[in-house]
mmCIF file of C-alpha atoms in Angstrom:
data_model
loop_
_atom_site.group_PDB
_atom_site.id
_atom_site.type_symbol
_atom_site.label_atom_id
_atom_site.label_comp_id
_atom_site.label_asym_id
_atom_site.label_seq_id
_atom_site.Cartn_x
_atom_site.Cartn_y
_atom_site.Cartn_z
ATOM 1 C CA MET A 1 -0.073 0.003 -0.098
ATOM 2 C CA GLY A 2 2.959 2.496 0.894
ATOM 3 C CA ALA A 3 4.367 1.796 -2.599
ATOM 4 C CA PHE A 4 1.164 2.513 -4.177
ATOM 5 C CA VAL A 5 0.738 5.829 -2.271
ATOM 6 C CA ALA A 6 4.387 6.714 -3.193
ATOM 7 C CA THR A 7 3.648 6.064 -6.833
ATOM 8 C CA LEU A 8 0.427 8.583 -6.627
ATOM 9 C CA VAL A 9 2.832 11.314 -5.187
ATOM 10 C CA LEU A 10 5.412 10.556 -7.852
ATOM 11 C CA HIS A 11 2.858 10.697 -10.617
ATOM 12 C CA ALA A 12 1.385 13.818 -9.093
ATOM 13 C CA ALA A 13 4.618 15.388 -9.490
ATOM 14 C CA ALA A 14 5.503 13.824 -12.975
ATOM 15 C CA VAL A 15 2.468 15.463 -14.610
ATOM 16 C CA ARG A 16 3.718 18.887 -13.423
ATOM 17 C CA LEU A 17 7.172 18.317 -15.306
ATOM 18 C CA PRO A 18 7.431 20.020 -18.539
ATOM 19 C CA GLY A 19 7.190 17.804 -21.656
ATOM 20 C CA ARG A 20 4.698 16.443 -24.169
ATOM 21 C CA VAL A 21 4.351 13.037 -22.540
ATOM 22 C CA ASP A 22 0.815 12.086 -21.779
ATOM 23 C CA SER A 23 -0.374 11.613 -18.247
ATOM 24 C CA VAL A 24 -0.698 7.708 -18.698
ATOM 25 C CA ARG A 25 2.796 7.547 -19.896
ATOM 26 C CA ARG A 26 4.052 9.517 -17.082
ATOM 27 C CA PHE A 27 2.412 7.122 -14.783
ATOM 28 C CA LEU A 28 3.883 4.032 -16.283
ATOM 29 C CA LEU A 29 7.160 5.721 -16.061
ATOM 30 C CA VAL A 30 7.034 6.016 -12.100
ATOM 31 C CA GLY A 31 4.446 2.982 -11.654
ATOM 32 C CA VAL A 32 6.719 0.260 -13.201
ATOM 33 C CA PRO A 33 9.936 1.126 -11.671
ATOM 34 C CA ALA A 34 8.072 1.454 -8.263
ATOM 35 C CA GLY A 35 6.550 -2.088 -8.924
ATOM 36 C CA VAL A 36 10.025 -3.595 -9.798
ATOM 37 C CA LEU A 37 11.307 -2.344 -6.532
ATOM 38 C CA LEU A 38 8.361 -3.478 -4.582
ATOM 39 C CA SER A 39 8.688 -6.696 -6.009
ATOM 40 C CA ALA A 40 12.479 -6.933 -5.304
ATOM 41 C CA ALA A 41 11.610 -5.986 -1.643
ATOM 42 C CA VAL A 42 8.842 -8.484 -0.931
ATOM 43 C CA PHE A 43 10.782 -11.290 -2.712
ATOM 44 C CA SER A 44 13.845 -10.442 -0.391
ATOM 45 C CA THR A 45 11.815 -10.498 2.698
ATOM 46 C CA HIS A 46 8.810 -12.911 1.971
ATOM 47 C CA GLY A 47 10.813 -15.326 -0.897
ATOM 48 C CA HIS A 48 8.543 -16.350 -3.798
ATOM 49 C CA SER A 49 5.329 -16.702 -1.246
ATOM 50 C CA VAL A 50 1.713 -16.165 -1.712
ATOM 51 C CA GLU A 51 2.282 -13.005 0.566
ATOM 52 C CA ALA A 52 4.723 -11.799 -1.878
ATOM 53 C CA TYR A 53 2.600 -12.162 -4.867
ATOM 54 C CA ALA A 54 -0.423 -10.934 -3.033
ATOM 55 C CA ALA A 55 1.435 -7.441 -2.423
ATOM 56 C CA ILE A 56 2.430 -7.190 -5.985
ATOM 57 C CA GLY A 57 -1.156 -8.457 -7.441
ATOM 58 C CA LEU A 58 -2.492 -5.835 -5.023
ATOM 59 C CA TYR A 59 -0.229 -3.150 -6.256
ATOM 60 C CA ALA A 60 -0.952 -3.868 -10.003
ATOM 61 C CA PHE A 61 -4.775 -3.652 -9.449
ATOM 62 C CA LEU A 62 -4.711 -0.454 -7.739
ATOM 63 C CA CYS A 63 -2.507 0.854 -10.449
ATOM 64 C CA GLU A 64 -4.897 -0.078 -13.075
ATOM 65 C CA LEU A 65 -7.814 1.390 -10.898
ATOM 66 C CA TYR A 66 -6.225 4.551 -10.669
ATOM 67 C CA ILE A 67 -5.317 4.795 -14.240
ATOM 68 C CA PHE A 68 -9.115 3.951 -14.964
ATOM 69 C CA CYS A 69 -10.079 6.705 -12.599
ATOM 70 C CA PHE A 70 -7.786 9.550 -13.732
ATOM 71 C CA THR A 71 -8.212 8.681 -17.471
ATOM 72 C CA LEU A 72 -11.943 8.981 -16.820
ATOM 73 C CA ALA A 73 -11.554 12.001 -15.046
ATOM 74 C CA ILE A 74 -9.915 13.678 -17.905
ATOM 75 C CA SER A 75 -11.593 12.256 -20.859
ATOM 76 C CA SER A 76 -15.228 11.352 -19.997
ATOM 77 C CA VAL A 77 -17.864 13.314 -21.410
ATOM 78 C CA SER A 78 -20.115 12.428 -18.443
ATOM 79 C CA VAL A 79 -17.614 13.833 -15.947
ATOM 80 C CA MET A 80 -17.029 16.970 -17.792
ATOM 81 C CA MET A 81 -20.782 17.505 -17.602
ATOM 82 C CA LEU A 82 -20.714 16.877 -13.702
ATOM 83 C CA ILE A 83 -17.654 19.244 -13.663
ATOM 84 C CA THR A 84 -19.423 21.905 -15.580
ATOM 85 C CA LEU A 85 -22.453 21.619 -13.146
ATOM 86 C CA ARG A 86 -20.521 22.227 -10.221
ATOM 87 C CA GLU A 87 -20.483 25.975 -11.291
ATOM 88 C CA GLY A 88 -24.457 25.853 -11.168
ATOM 89 C CA ARG A 89 -27.285 24.812 -12.800
ATOM 90 C CA LEU A 90 -27.704 24.892 -16.617
ATOM 91 C CA ASP A 91 -30.458 24.953 -19.423
ATOM 92 C CA GLU A 92 -30.530 21.622 -21.439
ATOM 93 C CA GLY A 93 -30.292 23.705 -24.485
ATOM 94 C CA ARG A 94 -27.119 25.477 -23.039
ATOM 95 C CA PHE A 95 -25.532 21.967 -22.289
ATOM 96 C CA SER A 96 -25.738 21.175 -25.907
ATOM 97 C CA ALA A 97 -24.115 24.396 -26.640
ATOM 98 C CA VAL A 98 -21.324 23.943 -24.313
ATOM 99 C CA HIS A 99 -20.793 20.445 -25.272
ATOM 100 C CA GLU A 100 -21.380 20.880 -29.059
ATOM 101 C CA PRO A 101 -21.034 17.516 -30.696
ATOM 102 C CA GLY A 102 -19.094 19.159 -33.672
ATOM 103 C CA GLN A 103 -16.538 20.412 -31.279
ATOM 104 C CA MET A 104 -16.266 16.814 -29.495
ATOM 105 C CA VAL A 105 -15.437 15.250 -33.006
ATOM 106 C CA ASP A 106 -12.802 18.181 -33.829
ATOM 107 C CA LEU A 107 -11.182 17.744 -30.481
ATOM 108 C CA ARG A 108 -10.924 13.942 -30.818
ATOM 109 C CA ILE A 109 -9.490 14.372 -34.249
ATOM 110 C CA SER A 110 -6.739 16.753 -33.123
ATOM 111 C CA ARG A 111 -5.934 14.278 -30.053
ATOM 112 C CA LEU A 112 -5.722 11.412 -32.813
ATOM 113 C CA ILE A 113 -3.234 13.524 -34.934
ATOM 114 C CA ARG A 114 -1.322 14.327 -31.900
ATOM 115 C CA THR A 115 -0.843 10.897 -30.752
ATOM 116 C CA ALA A 116 0.062 9.765 -34.250
ATOM 117 C CA PHE A 117 -3.024 7.692 -35.023
ATOM 118 C CA LEU A 118 -4.156 10.178 -37.908
ATOM 119 C CA GLU A 119 -2.244 12.403 -40.176
ATOM 120 C CA HIS A 120 -2.975 14.854 -42.818
ATOM 121 C CA GLU A 121 -1.599 13.825 -46.391
ATOM 122 C CA GLN A 122 -2.332 16.264 -49.139
ATOM 123 C CA GLY A 123 -5.173 17.907 -47.374
ATOM 124 C CA ARG A 124 -6.875 14.404 -46.543
ATOM 125 C CA LEU A 125 -7.175 12.715 -43.273
ATOM 126 C CA ARG A 126 -5.485 9.442 -43.333
ATOM 127 C CA LEU A 127 -4.743 6.758 -40.887
ATOM 128 C CA THR A 128 -1.148 6.157 -39.864
ATOM 129 C CA GLU A 129 0.347 2.459 -39.783
ATOM 130 C CA LYS A 130 -0.284 2.698 -35.858
ATOM 131 C CA GLY A 131 -4.011 3.990 -36.491
ATOM 132 C CA VAL A 132 -4.443 1.097 -38.982
ATOM 133 C CA ARG A 133 -3.106 -1.482 -36.388
ATOM 134 C CA LEU A 134 -5.549 0.018 -33.834
ATOM 135 C CA ASP A 135 -8.460 -0.199 -36.127
ATOM 136 C CA ARG A 136 -7.818 -3.841 -37.031
ATOM 137 C CA ALA A 137 -7.226 -4.738 -33.241
ATOM 138 C CA PHE A 138 -10.711 -3.242 -32.146
ATOM 139 C CA ALA A 139 -12.547 -4.763 -35.240
ATOM 140 C CA ALA A 140 -11.524 -8.069 -34.029
ATOM 141 C CA LEU A 141 -12.536 -6.838 -30.615
ATOM 142 C CA ARG A 142 -15.952 -5.778 -31.899
ATOM 143 C CA ARG A 143 -16.459 -9.119 -33.445
ATOM 144 C CA PHE A 144 -15.502 -11.124 -30.282
ATOM 145 C CA PHE A 145 -17.612 -9.051 -27.878
ATOM 146 C CA GLY A 146 -20.504 -9.343 -30.637
ATOM 147 C CA HIS A 147 -20.966 -5.495 -31.111
ATOM 148 C CA GLU A 148 -21.058 -5.903 -34.761
ATOM 149 C CA THR A 149 -24.213 -8.113 -34.942
ATOM 150 C CA GLY A 150 -27.512 -5.923 -34.888
ATOM 151 C CA MET B 1 -6.355 -23.141 -4.160
ATOM 152 C CA LEU B 2 -4.797 -20.695 -6.787
ATOM 153 C CA ALA B 3 -5.162 -23.410 -9.322
ATOM 154 C CA LEU B 4 -8.845 -23.528 -8.751
ATOM 155 C CA PHE B 5 -9.176 -19.758 -8.854
ATOM 156 C CA ALA B 6 -7.160 -19.795 -12.155
ATOM 157 C CA THR B 7 -10.000 -22.517 -13.270
ATOM 158 C CA TYR B 8 -12.636 -20.343 -12.012
ATOM 159 C CA LEU B 9 -11.258 -17.181 -14.256
ATOM 160 C CA LEU B 10 -10.808 -19.169 -17.425
ATOM 161 C CA ALA B 11 -14.511 -20.695 -16.766
ATOM 162 C CA HIS B 12 -15.907 -17.277 -16.243
ATOM 163 C CA PHE B 13 -14.163 -16.008 -19.691
ATOM 164 C CA ILE B 14 -15.258 -19.279 -21.570
ATOM 165 C CA VAL B 15 -19.029 -18.953 -20.273
ATOM 166 C CA TYR B 16 -19.055 -15.367 -21.720
ATOM 167 C CA ILE B 17 -18.610 -16.570 -25.236
ATOM 168 C CA PRO B 18 -21.992 -18.131 -25.751
ATOM 169 C CA LEU B 19 -23.768 -15.573 -23.558
ATOM 170 C CA ARG B 20 -22.194 -12.581 -25.297
ATOM 171 C CA ARG B 21 -25.361 -11.786 -27.008
ATOM 172 C CA ALA B 22 -27.494 -11.741 -23.888
ATOM 173 C CA LEU B 23 -24.709 -9.536 -22.250
ATOM 174 C CA ARG B 24 -24.526 -6.761 -24.643
ATOM 175 C CA SER B 25 -25.997 -4.076 -22.528
ATOM 176 C CA GLU B 26 -23.623 -2.174 -20.007
ATOM 177 C CA LYS B 27 -25.582 -2.931 -16.912
ATOM 178 C CA ARG B 28 -25.644 -6.938 -17.728
ATOM 179 C CA ILE B 29 -21.787 -7.173 -18.675
ATOM 180 C CA PHE B 30 -21.101 -5.013 -15.589
ATOM 181 C CA LEU B 31 -23.149 -7.460 -13.259
ATOM 182 C CA TYR B 32 -21.577 -10.566 -14.855
ATOM 183 C CA HIS B 33 -18.272 -9.366 -13.414
ATOM 184 C CA PHE B 34 -19.406 -7.626 -10.304
ATOM 185 C CA ILE B 35 -21.558 -10.345 -8.847
ATOM 186 C CA PRO B 36 -18.993 -13.080 -8.761
ATOM 187 C CA ALA B 37 -16.292 -10.874 -7.617
ATOM 188 C CA THR B 38 -18.462 -9.689 -4.819
ATOM 189 C CA VAL B 39 -19.700 -13.419 -4.002
ATOM 190 C CA ILE B 40 -16.089 -14.610 -3.943
ATOM 191 C CA ALA B 41 -15.133 -11.588 -1.483
ATOM 192 C CA ILE B 42 -18.069 -12.448 0.894
ATOM 193 C CA VAL B 43 -17.454 -16.010 0.896
ATOM 194 C CA GLY B 44 -13.619 -15.671 1.293
ATOM 195 C CA LEU B 45 -13.994 -13.180 4.289
ATOM 196 C CA ALA B 46 -16.491 -15.763 5.746
ATOM 197 C CA LEU B 47 -14.072 -18.668 5.584
ATOM 198 C CA LEU B 48 -11.287 -16.426 6.852
ATOM 199 C CA LEU B 49 -13.279 -15.521 9.880
ATOM 200 C CA ARG B 50 -14.128 -19.241 10.501
ATOM 201 C CA GLN B 51 -10.381 -20.159 10.502
ATOM 202 C CA PRO B 52 -9.411 -21.524 13.961
ATOM 203 C CA GLY B 53 -5.842 -20.089 13.910
ATOM 204 C CA GLY B 54 -6.783 -16.615 12.944
ATOM 205 C CA ALA B 55 -7.320 -14.934 9.570
ATOM 206 C CA GLY B 56 -3.743 -14.141 8.769
ATOM 207 C CA SER B 57 -2.651 -17.046 6.784
ATOM 208 C CA ALA B 58 -5.364 -17.260 4.663
ATOM 209 C CA LEU B 59 -5.617 -13.341 4.041
ATOM 210 C CA ALA B 60 -2.721 -13.475 1.270
ATOM 211 C CA PRO B 61 -4.500 -15.810 -1.057
ATOM 212 C CA LEU B 62 -7.825 -14.011 -0.891
ATOM 213 C CA ILE B 63 -6.189 -10.602 -1.745
ATOM 214 C CA LEU B 64 -4.166 -12.327 -4.551
ATOM 215 C CA GLY B 65 -7.244 -13.912 -5.920
ATOM 216 C CA LEU B 66 -9.452 -10.449 -5.725
ATOM 217 C CA SER B 67 -6.443 -8.459 -7.085
ATOM 218 C CA ILE B 68 -6.307 -10.828 -10.017
ATOM 219 C CA HIS B 69 -10.008 -10.844 -10.582
ATOM 220 C CA GLY B 70 -10.005 -6.977 -10.485
ATOM 221 C CA ILE B 71 -7.354 -6.753 -13.007
ATOM 222 C CA TYR B 72 -9.231 -9.460 -15.252
ATOM 223 C CA SER B 73 -12.496 -7.576 -14.880
ATOM 224 C CA LEU B 74 -11.373 -4.064 -15.271
ATOM 225 C CA SER B 75 -9.434 -4.808 -18.248
ATOM 226 C CA PHE B 76 -12.330 -6.846 -19.726
ATOM 227 C CA LEU B 77 -14.798 -4.047 -19.216
ATOM 228 C CA GLU B 78 -12.676 -1.332 -20.492
ATOM 229 C CA LEU B 79 -11.981 -3.184 -23.746
ATOM 230 C CA TRP B 80 -15.710 -4.081 -23.959
ATOM 231 C CA SER B 81 -16.675 -0.392 -23.485
ATOM 232 C CA LEU B 82 -14.073 0.824 -25.945
ATOM 233 C CA ALA B 83 -14.996 -1.605 -28.619
ATOM 234 C CA GLN B 84 -18.651 -0.973 -28.080
ATOM 235 C CA GLY B 85 -18.744 2.826 -28.805
ATOM 236 C CA GLY B 86 -15.377 4.665 -28.195
ATOM 237 C CA TYR B 87 -15.745 7.889 -29.935
ATOM 238 C CA SER B 88 -12.120 8.287 -31.035
ATOM 239 C CA LEU B 89 -12.381 4.432 -32.508
ATOM 240 C CA SER B 90 -15.455 5.808 -34.355
ATOM 241 C CA VAL B 91 -13.529 8.610 -35.922
ATOM 242 C CA ILE B 92 -10.675 6.146 -36.873
ATOM 243 C CA ARG B 93 -13.429 3.662 -38.251
ATOM 244 C CA SER B 94 -14.730 6.619 -40.295
ATOM 245 C CA VAL B 95 -11.414 7.667 -41.825
ATOM 246 C CA ALA B 96 -10.545 3.970 -42.457
ATOM 247 C CA ASP B 97 -13.793 3.422 -44.251
ATOM 248 C CA ALA B 98 -13.338 6.485 -46.450
ATOM 249 C CA ASP B 99 -9.704 5.365 -47.080
ATOM 250 C CA ALA B 100 -11.164 2.283 -48.588
ATOM 251 C CA ARG B 101 -13.655 4.053 -50.561
ATOM 252 C CA GLY B 102 -11.045 6.768 -51.678
ATOM 253 C CA THR B 103 -13.656 9.415 -50.391
ATOM 254 C CA GLU B 104 -13.547 12.096 -47.529
ATOM 255 C CA PRO B 105 -14.426 10.701 -44.292
ATOM 256 C CA ASP B 106 -18.051 11.677 -43.364
ATOM 257 C CA PHE B 107 -18.320 12.727 -39.316
ATOM 258 C CA SER B 108 -21.976 13.743 -39.957
ATOM 259 C CA TYR B 109 -23.333 10.636 -38.245
ATOM 260 C CA LEU B 110 -20.874 11.251 -35.579
ATOM 261 C CA TYR B 111 -22.299 14.556 -34.869
ATOM 262 C CA GLN B 112 -25.589 12.879 -34.634
ATOM 263 C CA ILE B 113 -24.287 10.355 -32.261
ATOM 264 C CA GLY B 114 -22.612 13.103 -30.238
ATOM 265 C CA GLU B 115 -26.121 14.826 -29.674
ATOM 266 C CA THR B 116 -27.721 11.509 -28.901
ATOM 267 C CA LYS B 117 -24.739 10.578 -26.427
ATOM 268 C CA LEU B 118 -25.189 13.990 -24.724
ATOM 269 C CA ARG B 119 -28.983 13.493 -24.149
ATOM 270 C CA GLU B 120 -28.517 9.780 -23.153
ATOM 271 C CA ARG B 121 -25.483 10.848 -20.718
ATOM 272 C CA ILE B 122 -27.735 13.361 -19.067
ATOM 273 C CA ALA B 123 -30.400 10.591 -18.710
ATOM 274 C CA ALA B 124 -27.726 8.251 -17.250
ATOM 275 C CA LEU B 125 -26.546 10.675 -14.615
ATOM 276 C CA GLN B 126 -30.113 11.418 -13.688
ATOM 277 C CA ARG B 127 -30.847 7.506 -13.209
ATOM 278 C CA LEU B 128 -27.531 7.396 -10.956
ATOM 279 C CA GLY B 129 -29.067 10.195 -9.029
ATOM 280 C CA LEU B 130 -26.295 12.244 -9.688
ATOM 281 C CA VAL B 131 -28.327 15.157 -11.326
ATOM 282 C CA ARG B 132 -31.889 16.207 -11.465
ATOM 283 C CA ARG B 133 -33.973 17.928 -14.091
ATOM 284 C CA GLU B 134 -36.381 20.714 -13.240
ATOM 285 C CA HIS B 135 -38.258 22.955 -15.838
ATOM 286 C CA GLY B 136 -35.724 22.062 -18.546
ATOM 287 C CA ARG B 137 -32.643 22.996 -16.401
ATOM 288 C CA VAL B 138 -29.959 20.404 -15.191
ATOM 289 C CA SER B 139 -28.398 20.559 -11.747
ATOM 290 C CA LEU B 140 -26.446 18.428 -9.356
ATOM 291 C CA THR B 141 -28.026 16.342 -6.584
ATOM 292 C CA ASN B 142 -26.068 16.482 -3.245
ATOM 293 C CA TRP B 143 -24.740 12.981 -4.084
ATOM 294 C CA GLY B 144 -23.870 14.324 -7.597
ATOM 295 C CA ARG B 145 -22.032 17.391 -6.046
ATOM 296 C CA ALA B 146 -19.981 15.074 -3.860
ATOM 297 C CA VAL B 147 -18.908 12.908 -6.630
ATOM 298 C CA ALA B 148 -18.206 16.028 -8.910
ATOM 299 C CA ASP B 149 -16.058 17.423 -6.170
ATOM 300 C CA ILE B 150 -13.968 14.089 -5.973
ATOM 301 C CA LEU B 151 -13.679 13.939 -9.841
ATOM 302 C CA PHE B 152 -12.416 17.642 -9.589
ATOM 303 C CA GLY B 153 -10.055 16.834 -6.923
ATOM 304 C CA LEU B 154 -8.828 14.100 -9.026
ATOM 305 C CA ARG B 155 -8.214 16.248 -11.864
ATOM 306 C CA LEU B 156 -6.472 18.692 -9.645
ATOM 307 C CA TRP B 157 -4.248 15.971 -8.428
ATOM 308 C CA ILE B 158 -2.823 15.227 -11.941
ATOM 309 C CA GLY B 159 -2.654 18.756 -12.759
ATOM 310 C CA SER B 160 -5.473 18.747 -15.138
ATOM 311 C CA ALA B 161 -8.073 21.086 -13.523
ATOM 312 C CA SER B 162 -9.984 23.299 -15.882
ATOM 313 C CA ASP B 163 -13.801 23.995 -16.021
ATOM 314 C CA GLY B 164 -15.579 21.088 -17.925
ATOM 315 C CA SER B 165 -16.214 23.054 -20.961
ATOM 316 C CA LYS B 166 -12.582 22.990 -22.062
ATOM 317 C CA LEU B 167 -12.913 19.109 -22.317
ATOM 318 C CA ALA B 168 -14.267 16.501 -24.402
#
């Protein structure tokens, strides 16, 4: 638990450093070394016991849960709505104006260009190799989860 | 004990395959993971408390089992949710389709999805008791304000705080 709290503090410091690395990668940059150190520490004190693996498993689960929570907090539209409403009540019509769907698509496109999934080529949007791989992977997942059948 | 747990997780995954058509709603797929994990936690704790030598020796396997279950379920549900309707993935799909046809991507249906999603999300937040609608206006409930404050705190923690309208 101590290792996880230390990782959270290090992550909070890491996201405030300058640079274009996104917050998930910044978390991995501190979380993975902390996990390796934790593993070394518990294996040296408990050996390859269930207790040691339980400590590592709990750390890994808490890290995944934290990544899920903070990515939700920074990118979910529902969370964005709740945070907007902290300032006071809004007309439903005004909500659509604040969170204009066209703007949502444009922001997604610029984010996908920034993360090298899309590129502009001769004035047209195209998938990069990375984008093609992602599209194929999720097409397979859609088939597996049965999302493609009406 | 751990071999039994690994078998359970494998069985949970295999049983999903024939049931996947019946588990296509968010609520059902969530319950498919949440209910067994909760049952395991309760049964595990009950067995621990009945141990004659104290709970210490069996606590580690329970923590390990629940952690592995948590990692499996969270990963599964995130992939399920992204594959179902990730907005960015829909943009990628539109560009891929347009590439295949040699035309410009058509995002107009995504704008419609965006409008529908906004309405659905307000309704979903209302069902969760986080917001209320009165005379065409939307506001936070007390519970909603507490959740919004926590989420805003999390955004502050990772240095990403701004008003919601700057996000998407």
